[in-house]
Short mmCIF file of C-alpha atoms in Angstrom, two decimals:
data_model
loop_
_atom_site.label_atom_id
_atom_site.label_comp_id
_atom_site.label_asym_id
_atom_site.label_seq_id
_atom_site.Cartn_x
_atom_site.Cartn_y
_atom_site.Cartn_z
CA UNK A 1 30.45 20.95 -13.90
CA UNK A 2 31.61 17.85 -13.08
CA UNK A 3 32.79 16.62 -16.26
CA UNK A 4 32.19 12.55 -17.77
CA UNK A 5 34.15 10.25 -15.58
CA UNK A 6 33.46 11.35 -12.78
CA UNK A 7 31.79 9.60 -10.01
CA UNK A 8 28.35 10.45 -8.87
CA UNK A 9 27.41 9.21 -5.09
CA UNK A 10 23.95 7.50 -4.79
CA UNK A 11 22.33 7.45 -1.11
CA UNK A 12 19.07 4.96 -1.32
CA UNK A 13 19.44 1.82 -2.92
CA UNK A 14 15.97 1.19 -4.26
CA UNK A 15 14.37 0.81 -8.81
CA UNK A 16 15.09 4.58 -8.84
CA UNK A 17 18.49 5.02 -7.81
CA UNK A 18 19.01 2.38 -10.42
CA UNK A 19 17.50 4.14 -12.91
CA UNK A 20 19.00 7.56 -12.14
CA UNK A 21 22.33 5.17 -12.44
CA UNK A 22 21.31 3.72 -15.22
CA UNK A 23 21.29 7.77 -16.74
CA UNK A 24 24.36 8.49 -15.65
CA UNK A 25 25.83 5.88 -17.54
CA UNK A 26 24.17 6.59 -20.48
CA UNK A 27 25.85 10.66 -20.21
CA UNK A 28 29.50 8.67 -19.02
CA UNK A 29 29.37 9.17 -15.00
CA UNK A 30 30.51 6.65 -12.84
CA UNK A 31 28.33 6.11 -10.08
CA UNK A 32 28.20 4.58 -6.64
CA UNK A 33 25.89 4.15 -3.54
CA UNK A 34 24.81 4.24 -0.65
CA UNK A 35 22.33 2.14 1.98
CA UNK A 36 21.44 0.07 4.19
CA UNK A 37 21.71 -3.58 4.23
CA UNK A 38 17.83 -4.28 1.95
CA UNK A 39 17.11 -5.09 -1.56
CA UNK A 40 19.28 -2.84 -2.99
CA UNK A 41 18.53 -3.01 -6.22
CA UNK A 42 20.36 0.28 -7.36
CA UNK A 43 23.75 -1.90 -6.45
CA UNK A 44 23.05 -4.00 -9.82
CA UNK A 45 24.24 -1.14 -11.79
CA UNK A 46 26.37 0.15 -9.80
CA UNK A 47 30.33 0.29 -9.78
CA UNK A 48 30.01 0.14 -6.29
CA UNK A 49 28.03 0.53 -3.02
CA UNK A 50 28.46 1.06 0.32
CA UNK A 51 26.41 -1.42 2.63
CA UNK A 52 26.11 -0.02 6.11
CA UNK A 53 24.12 2.33 8.54
CA UNK A 54 22.86 5.84 7.81
CA UNK A 55 25.19 7.03 11.03
CA UNK A 56 28.21 4.92 10.78
CA UNK A 57 29.96 8.33 10.41
CA UNK A 58 33.64 6.60 8.73
CA UNK A 59 31.73 5.01 6.42
CA UNK A 60 30.30 7.45 5.05
CA UNK A 61 33.09 9.52 5.21
CA UNK A 62 34.71 6.96 2.93
CA UNK A 63 31.70 6.66 0.66
CA UNK A 64 32.35 10.83 -0.25
CA UNK A 65 35.43 10.69 -0.20
CA UNK A 66 34.87 8.97 -2.82
CA UNK A 67 32.20 11.37 -4.87
CA UNK A 68 32.48 14.52 -7.08
CA UNK A 69 28.51 14.72 -6.12
CA UNK A 70 25.76 13.63 -4.31
CA UNK A 71 22.71 12.76 -4.35
CA UNK A 72 19.70 10.45 -3.05
CA UNK A 73 17.16 8.74 -4.76
CA UNK A 74 14.93 8.99 -1.29
CA UNK A 75 13.77 11.46 0.75
CA UNK A 76 13.42 9.67 3.92
CA UNK A 77 17.54 9.51 3.83
CA UNK A 78 18.20 10.21 8.04
CA UNK A 79 19.42 14.79 7.81
CA UNK A 80 21.85 14.33 10.61
CA UNK A 81 24.29 12.15 9.23
CA UNK A 82 24.74 14.38 6.31
CA UNK A 83 26.71 16.74 7.42
CA UNK A 84 29.79 16.60 6.88
CA UNK A 85 29.21 15.94 3.86
CA UNK A 86 26.68 18.85 3.23
CA UNK A 87 28.77 20.66 0.11
CA UNK A 88 28.81 17.53 -2.30
CA UNK A 89 25.23 17.59 -2.00
CA UNK A 90 22.35 18.62 -4.91
CA UNK A 91 19.91 18.83 -3.62
CA UNK A 92 20.88 20.53 -0.16
CA UNK A 93 19.56 18.77 2.52
CA UNK A 94 17.52 21.64 3.53
CA UNK A 95 15.37 19.65 1.04
CA UNK A 96 15.31 16.96 2.70
CA UNK A 97 14.47 19.01 6.37
CA UNK A 98 11.89 20.05 5.28
CA UNK A 99 9.67 17.05 3.39
CA UNK A 100 11.00 14.91 5.95
CA UNK A 101 8.23 16.64 8.68
CA UNK A 102 4.58 16.98 6.92
CA UNK A 103 3.95 19.36 9.31
CA UNK A 104 6.47 21.25 8.70
CA UNK A 105 6.46 20.94 5.01
CA UNK A 106 2.59 22.37 5.37
CA UNK A 107 3.64 25.39 7.05
CA UNK A 108 6.34 26.11 4.15
CA UNK A 109 4.45 26.08 1.52
CA UNK A 110 1.78 28.15 2.79
CA UNK A 111 4.14 30.22 3.83
CA UNK A 112 4.84 30.84 0.36
CA UNK A 113 1.05 31.08 -0.59
CA UNK A 114 -0.24 26.94 -1.45
CA UNK A 115 -2.84 25.73 -0.30
CA UNK A 116 -3.10 22.48 1.65
CA UNK A 117 -6.24 20.42 3.31
CA UNK A 118 -7.11 22.14 6.40
CA UNK A 119 -4.84 19.91 8.77
CA UNK A 120 -4.24 19.97 13.01
CA UNK A 121 -1.22 18.61 14.24
CA UNK A 122 -2.03 15.52 16.48
CA UNK A 123 0.45 14.61 19.73
CA UNK A 124 -1.95 12.38 22.15
CA UNK A 125 -5.09 11.06 21.79
CA UNK A 126 -6.79 13.90 23.40
CA UNK A 127 -4.84 16.20 20.36
CA UNK A 128 -6.92 14.20 17.71
CA UNK A 129 -10.13 13.96 18.89
CA UNK A 130 -9.87 18.22 19.16
CA UNK A 131 -8.53 17.93 15.81
CA UNK A 132 -11.73 15.65 14.21
CA UNK A 133 -13.85 18.05 16.61
CA UNK A 134 -12.16 20.90 14.84
CA UNK A 135 -12.14 19.65 10.40
CA UNK A 136 -14.55 17.13 10.82
CA UNK A 137 -15.16 13.12 9.15
CA UNK A 138 -13.78 11.57 7.19
CA UNK A 139 -10.34 12.62 7.56
CA UNK A 140 -6.87 10.71 7.03
CA UNK A 141 -4.72 10.34 10.34
CA UNK A 142 -0.87 10.37 9.13
CA UNK A 143 2.52 10.28 10.70
CA UNK A 144 4.43 13.47 11.11
CA UNK A 145 7.48 11.01 9.58
CA UNK A 146 8.20 8.37 7.70
CA UNK A 147 4.95 7.57 5.45
CA UNK A 148 5.19 6.82 2.01
CA UNK A 149 3.28 4.75 -0.30
CA UNK A 150 0.10 5.46 1.91
CA UNK A 151 2.50 3.90 5.17
CA UNK A 152 1.75 5.11 8.78
CA UNK A 153 -1.73 6.81 7.26
CA UNK A 154 -5.50 5.76 8.32
CA UNK A 155 -8.15 6.49 7.36
CA UNK A 156 -10.95 7.53 9.67
CA UNK A 157 -14.33 7.80 7.68
CA UNK A 158 -16.85 7.92 11.18
CA UNK A 159 -16.53 8.42 15.40
CA UNK A 160 -16.16 4.80 14.96
CA UNK A 161 -12.77 4.82 13.28
CA UNK A 162 -11.74 7.20 15.19
CA UNK A 163 -12.17 5.16 18.27
CA UNK A 164 -11.14 2.69 17.49
CA UNK A 165 -7.97 3.49 16.59
CA UNK A 166 -5.13 2.05 18.71
CA UNK A 167 -2.81 5.91 18.95
CA UNK A 168 0.17 5.39 21.00
CA UNK A 169 0.61 9.20 20.95
CA UNK A 170 3.21 9.87 17.94
CA UNK A 171 3.61 13.03 15.88
CA UNK A 172 1.02 12.95 13.15
CA UNK A 173 -1.05 16.02 11.45
CA UNK A 174 -4.87 14.41 11.38
CA UNK A 175 -5.69 16.31 7.56
CA UNK A 176 -9.42 16.98 6.36
CA UNK A 177 -10.93 15.34 3.25
CA UNK A 178 -10.70 16.84 -0.09
CA UNK A 179 -13.16 16.02 -2.64
CA UNK A 180 -11.47 15.93 -5.29
CA UNK A 181 -11.97 15.06 -9.55
CA UNK A 182 -8.34 14.13 -9.42
CA UNK A 183 -5.34 14.00 -8.49
CA UNK A 184 -1.92 14.48 -10.34
CA UNK A 185 2.44 16.10 -10.14
CA UNK A 186 4.45 19.32 -11.50
CA UNK A 187 7.18 17.34 -11.86
CA UNK A 188 10.13 19.79 -12.95
CA UNK A 189 13.72 20.19 -13.19
CA UNK A 190 15.64 22.87 -11.71
CA UNK A 191 19.51 23.84 -11.92
CA UNK A 192 22.00 25.83 -8.82
CA UNK A 193 21.53 28.85 -11.60
CA UNK A 194 18.15 28.75 -11.47
CA UNK A 195 17.20 27.62 -14.97
CA UNK A 196 13.14 25.41 -14.47
CA UNK A 197 11.96 23.78 -17.34
CA UNK A 198 8.59 21.27 -16.26
CA UNK A 199 7.32 18.28 -17.88
CA UNK A 200 3.89 18.57 -18.89
CA UNK A 201 1.44 17.21 -16.12
CA UNK A 202 -0.10 13.17 -16.11
CA UNK A 203 -3.18 12.27 -14.16
CA UNK A 204 -2.78 9.90 -11.74
CA UNK A 205 -5.04 7.44 -9.83
CA UNK A 206 -3.57 5.51 -6.35
CA UNK A 207 -5.22 2.18 -5.06
CA UNK A 208 -4.53 2.20 -1.72
CA UNK A 209 -2.70 4.77 -1.20
CA UNK A 210 0.11 2.98 -4.00
CA UNK A 211 0.22 4.97 -7.62
CA UNK A 212 -1.50 2.15 -9.91
CA UNK A 213 -1.87 4.27 -12.69
CA UNK A 214 0.51 7.61 -15.06
CA UNK A 215 -1.25 9.13 -17.59
CA UNK A 216 -0.92 11.65 -20.65
CA UNK A 217 -3.70 13.31 -21.81
CA UNK A 218 -4.62 14.49 -18.60
CA UNK A 219 -7.58 16.19 -19.61
CA UNK A 220 -9.66 19.65 -19.01
CA UNK A 221 -9.22 20.27 -15.50
CA UNK A 222 -6.39 19.14 -14.59
CA UNK A 223 -4.90 21.47 -17.56
CA UNK A 224 -6.89 24.42 -16.03
CA UNK A 225 -4.83 23.52 -12.71
CA UNK A 226 -1.83 23.08 -13.99
CA UNK A 227 0.58 26.96 -14.78
CA UNK A 228 -1.10 28.08 -10.96
CA UNK A 229 0.35 24.21 -9.13
CA UNK A 230 3.61 25.35 -11.10
CA UNK A 231 3.32 28.65 -10.31
CA UNK A 232 4.14 26.82 -6.50
CA UNK A 233 5.81 24.74 -7.63
CA UNK A 234 8.92 26.74 -9.03
CA UNK A 235 7.80 28.91 -5.28
CA UNK A 236 9.19 26.46 -3.35
CA UNK A 237 12.46 24.96 -5.74
CA UNK A 238 13.67 28.25 -5.83
CA UNK A 239 13.20 29.04 -2.03
CA UNK A 240 15.10 26.06 -1.16
CA UNK A 241 17.72 26.69 -3.39
CA UNK A 242 16.96 24.00 -5.55
CA UNK A 243 18.82 21.10 -7.64
CA UNK A 244 17.14 18.94 -9.82
CA UNK A 245 14.18 16.22 -10.09
CA UNK A 246 11.27 18.22 -7.34
CA UNK A 247 8.15 16.69 -7.50
CA UNK A 248 4.77 18.24 -6.32
CA UNK A 249 1.65 16.21 -5.93
CA UNK A 250 -1.99 18.54 -6.83
CA UNK A 251 -5.82 17.78 -6.08
CA UNK A 252 -7.58 18.87 -8.75
CA UNK A 253 -10.91 20.61 -7.03
CA UNK A 254 -13.97 22.60 -8.23
CA UNK A 255 -11.04 25.85 -6.07
CA UNK A 256 -8.55 25.07 -7.75
CA UNK A 257 -5.84 22.99 -6.82
CA UNK A 258 -5.16 21.66 -3.16
CA UNK A 259 -0.85 20.54 -2.75
CA UNK A 260 -1.41 17.46 -1.06
CA UNK A 261 2.79 16.23 -0.31
CA UNK A 262 6.42 16.82 -2.54
CA UNK A 263 9.38 14.70 -2.61
CA UNK A 264 12.81 16.37 -2.97
CA UNK A 265 13.62 13.60 -5.51
CA UNK A 266 12.94 11.20 -9.19
CA UNK A 267 9.44 10.47 -8.58
CA UNK A 268 6.87 7.77 -9.74
CA UNK A 269 4.51 9.88 -11.82
CA UNK A 270 7.51 11.03 -14.21
CA UNK A 271 8.40 7.47 -14.74
CA UNK A 272 6.25 8.22 -18.60
CA UNK A 273 8.72 10.12 -18.99
CA UNK A 274 12.19 8.00 -19.98
CA UNK A 275 9.78 6.60 -23.64
CA UNK A 276 7.67 9.63 -23.40
CA UNK A 277 9.49 12.88 -23.60
CA UNK A 278 11.67 13.91 -25.10
CA UNK A 279 14.36 13.48 -22.19
CA UNK A 280 13.46 11.83 -19.18
CA UNK A 281 13.17 12.75 -15.76
CA UNK A 282 16.48 10.88 -14.46
CA UNK A 283 18.90 12.11 -17.69
CA UNK A 284 17.72 15.95 -16.31
CA UNK A 285 18.57 15.66 -12.74
CA UNK A 286 21.78 14.14 -13.01
CA UNK A 287 21.70 16.74 -15.79
CA UNK A 288 21.85 19.20 -13.00
CA UNK A 289 23.49 18.02 -10.45
CA UNK A 290 26.29 17.80 -12.73
CA UNK A 291 26.12 21.14 -13.29
CA UNK A 292 25.24 20.27 -18.01
CA UNK A 293 22.90 22.37 -19.51
CA UNK A 294 19.09 20.58 -18.99
CA UNK A 295 17.57 18.56 -22.43
CA UNK A 296 14.62 19.48 -24.07
CA UNK A 297 10.91 18.23 -21.69
CA UNK A 298 8.88 17.98 -24.51
CA UNK A 299 6.40 14.94 -24.83
CA UNK A 300 6.95 13.05 -27.45
CA UNK A 301 4.12 10.96 -27.76
CA UNK A 302 0.38 12.06 -28.34
CA UNK A 303 -0.79 9.34 -25.02
CA UNK A 304 0.56 7.55 -22.51
CA UNK A 305 0.21 5.29 -19.44
CA UNK A 306 2.11 4.43 -17.56
CA UNK A 307 1.25 0.87 -15.19
CA UNK A 308 2.92 0.12 -12.48
CA UNK A 309 3.49 -3.76 -11.43
CA UNK A 310 2.25 -3.92 -7.79
CA UNK A 311 3.38 -6.75 -5.44
CA UNK A 312 3.30 -9.11 -8.50
CA UNK A 313 5.02 -11.90 -9.57
CA UNK A 314 8.09 -10.06 -12.25
CA UNK A 315 8.93 -12.98 -13.82
CA UNK A 316 5.06 -13.03 -15.35
CA UNK A 317 5.62 -9.44 -16.83
CA UNK A 318 7.45 -9.99 -20.23
CA UNK A 319 3.81 -11.25 -21.39
CA UNK A 320 2.93 -8.00 -21.90
CA UNK A 321 5.60 -7.58 -24.76
CA UNK A 322 3.26 -8.81 -27.23
CA UNK A 323 2.21 -5.14 -27.36
CA UNK A 324 4.47 -3.15 -29.46
CA UNK A 325 3.24 -0.05 -27.84
CA UNK A 326 4.81 -1.94 -24.39
CA UNK A 327 7.72 -0.49 -22.85
CA UNK A 328 9.41 -3.22 -19.84
CA UNK A 329 11.38 -2.19 -16.62
CA UNK A 330 11.08 -4.11 -14.10
CA UNK A 331 13.43 -4.06 -10.95
CA UNK A 332 15.22 -6.76 -9.97
CA UNK A 333 13.32 -7.40 -7.00
CA UNK A 334 13.58 -10.56 -4.39
CA UNK A 335 10.34 -11.03 -3.70
CA UNK A 336 6.33 -9.55 -4.61
CA UNK A 337 4.41 -8.28 -1.79
CA UNK A 338 0.71 -6.64 -1.06
CA UNK A 339 1.84 -3.25 -2.19
CA UNK A 340 5.64 -3.64 -2.90
CA UNK A 341 6.25 -1.44 -6.23
CA UNK A 342 8.15 -4.89 -8.86
CA UNK A 343 8.12 -2.55 -11.93
CA UNK A 344 6.68 -0.70 -14.66
CA UNK A 345 4.78 -0.86 -17.85
CA UNK A 346 4.64 2.37 -20.23
CA UNK A 347 2.87 2.78 -22.76
CA UNK A 348 3.09 5.04 -25.16
CA UNK A 349 1.27 6.12 -28.75
CA UNK A 350 3.07 8.12 -31.54
CA UNK A 351 -0.20 8.82 -33.95
#
């Protein structure tokens, strides 16, 4: 067990790290962060912060020396620089290696019995032409690495879209379009000993590739597919020897749950757990990586809706507080821009 008063290192400086550090402080831990130069909003709530490049071996070693355990809030942290400190990391870097490459991720999930959308690797223009012939249109071309919140993705609706695409030859994956009735996520937390707990799955609605709302109850269709999706999530967590919070996103289809992608971290669709669950995803992540008993993941509200504040000036957000059911979380980001998450509002009902 990592005793209270110890230091937790967080790789990444975004809002997930910020909320993680707040939860850690409530449990008596001190957090320090590490991230390259940027709008590192987690720095405001960390006791110390290293602003260095990921490949700065000397800075990374100095950071690790101050930490009793290290985790991350951002799945695109390069794995190579983490090798010297892998023994301090929770989860293990193998989770990052798996999730950072969409092709490897899908193959890994298939080996465990999961069902992703049909896909084909694409590296050159000829590959894309063959992929479209094989899978058909519409479809989505995605970079194998570094894409999130709709970035690194191109929707191809027809031949004109394919012909007009400026394809630079980077490693990609072409996915067939999945006809789905709803989207949902499975969020779990796992201890080193293999104890796993799940939060209720929310219905997720996206806009331009970015999560807009997560709500509970999620509805009958999602409810009927959660058990199968959870079984896959458990297999993945066990296969990775995972420690902490792990998120899998699914499409609810007439044929059952279709795996979309996984995030080896706390997740935007789990923000509702701060007010809507007995123990939030952030607190349980800290509990898991520090070897503490896990908290109850039960939903404690009759209805929940989490809405992201996207691309708007957060200074105007306080107006929502006129609603007694609203809980506002602002991330402290300096400038809004299209698609940028500036905060979120959670509305709960206990009736």
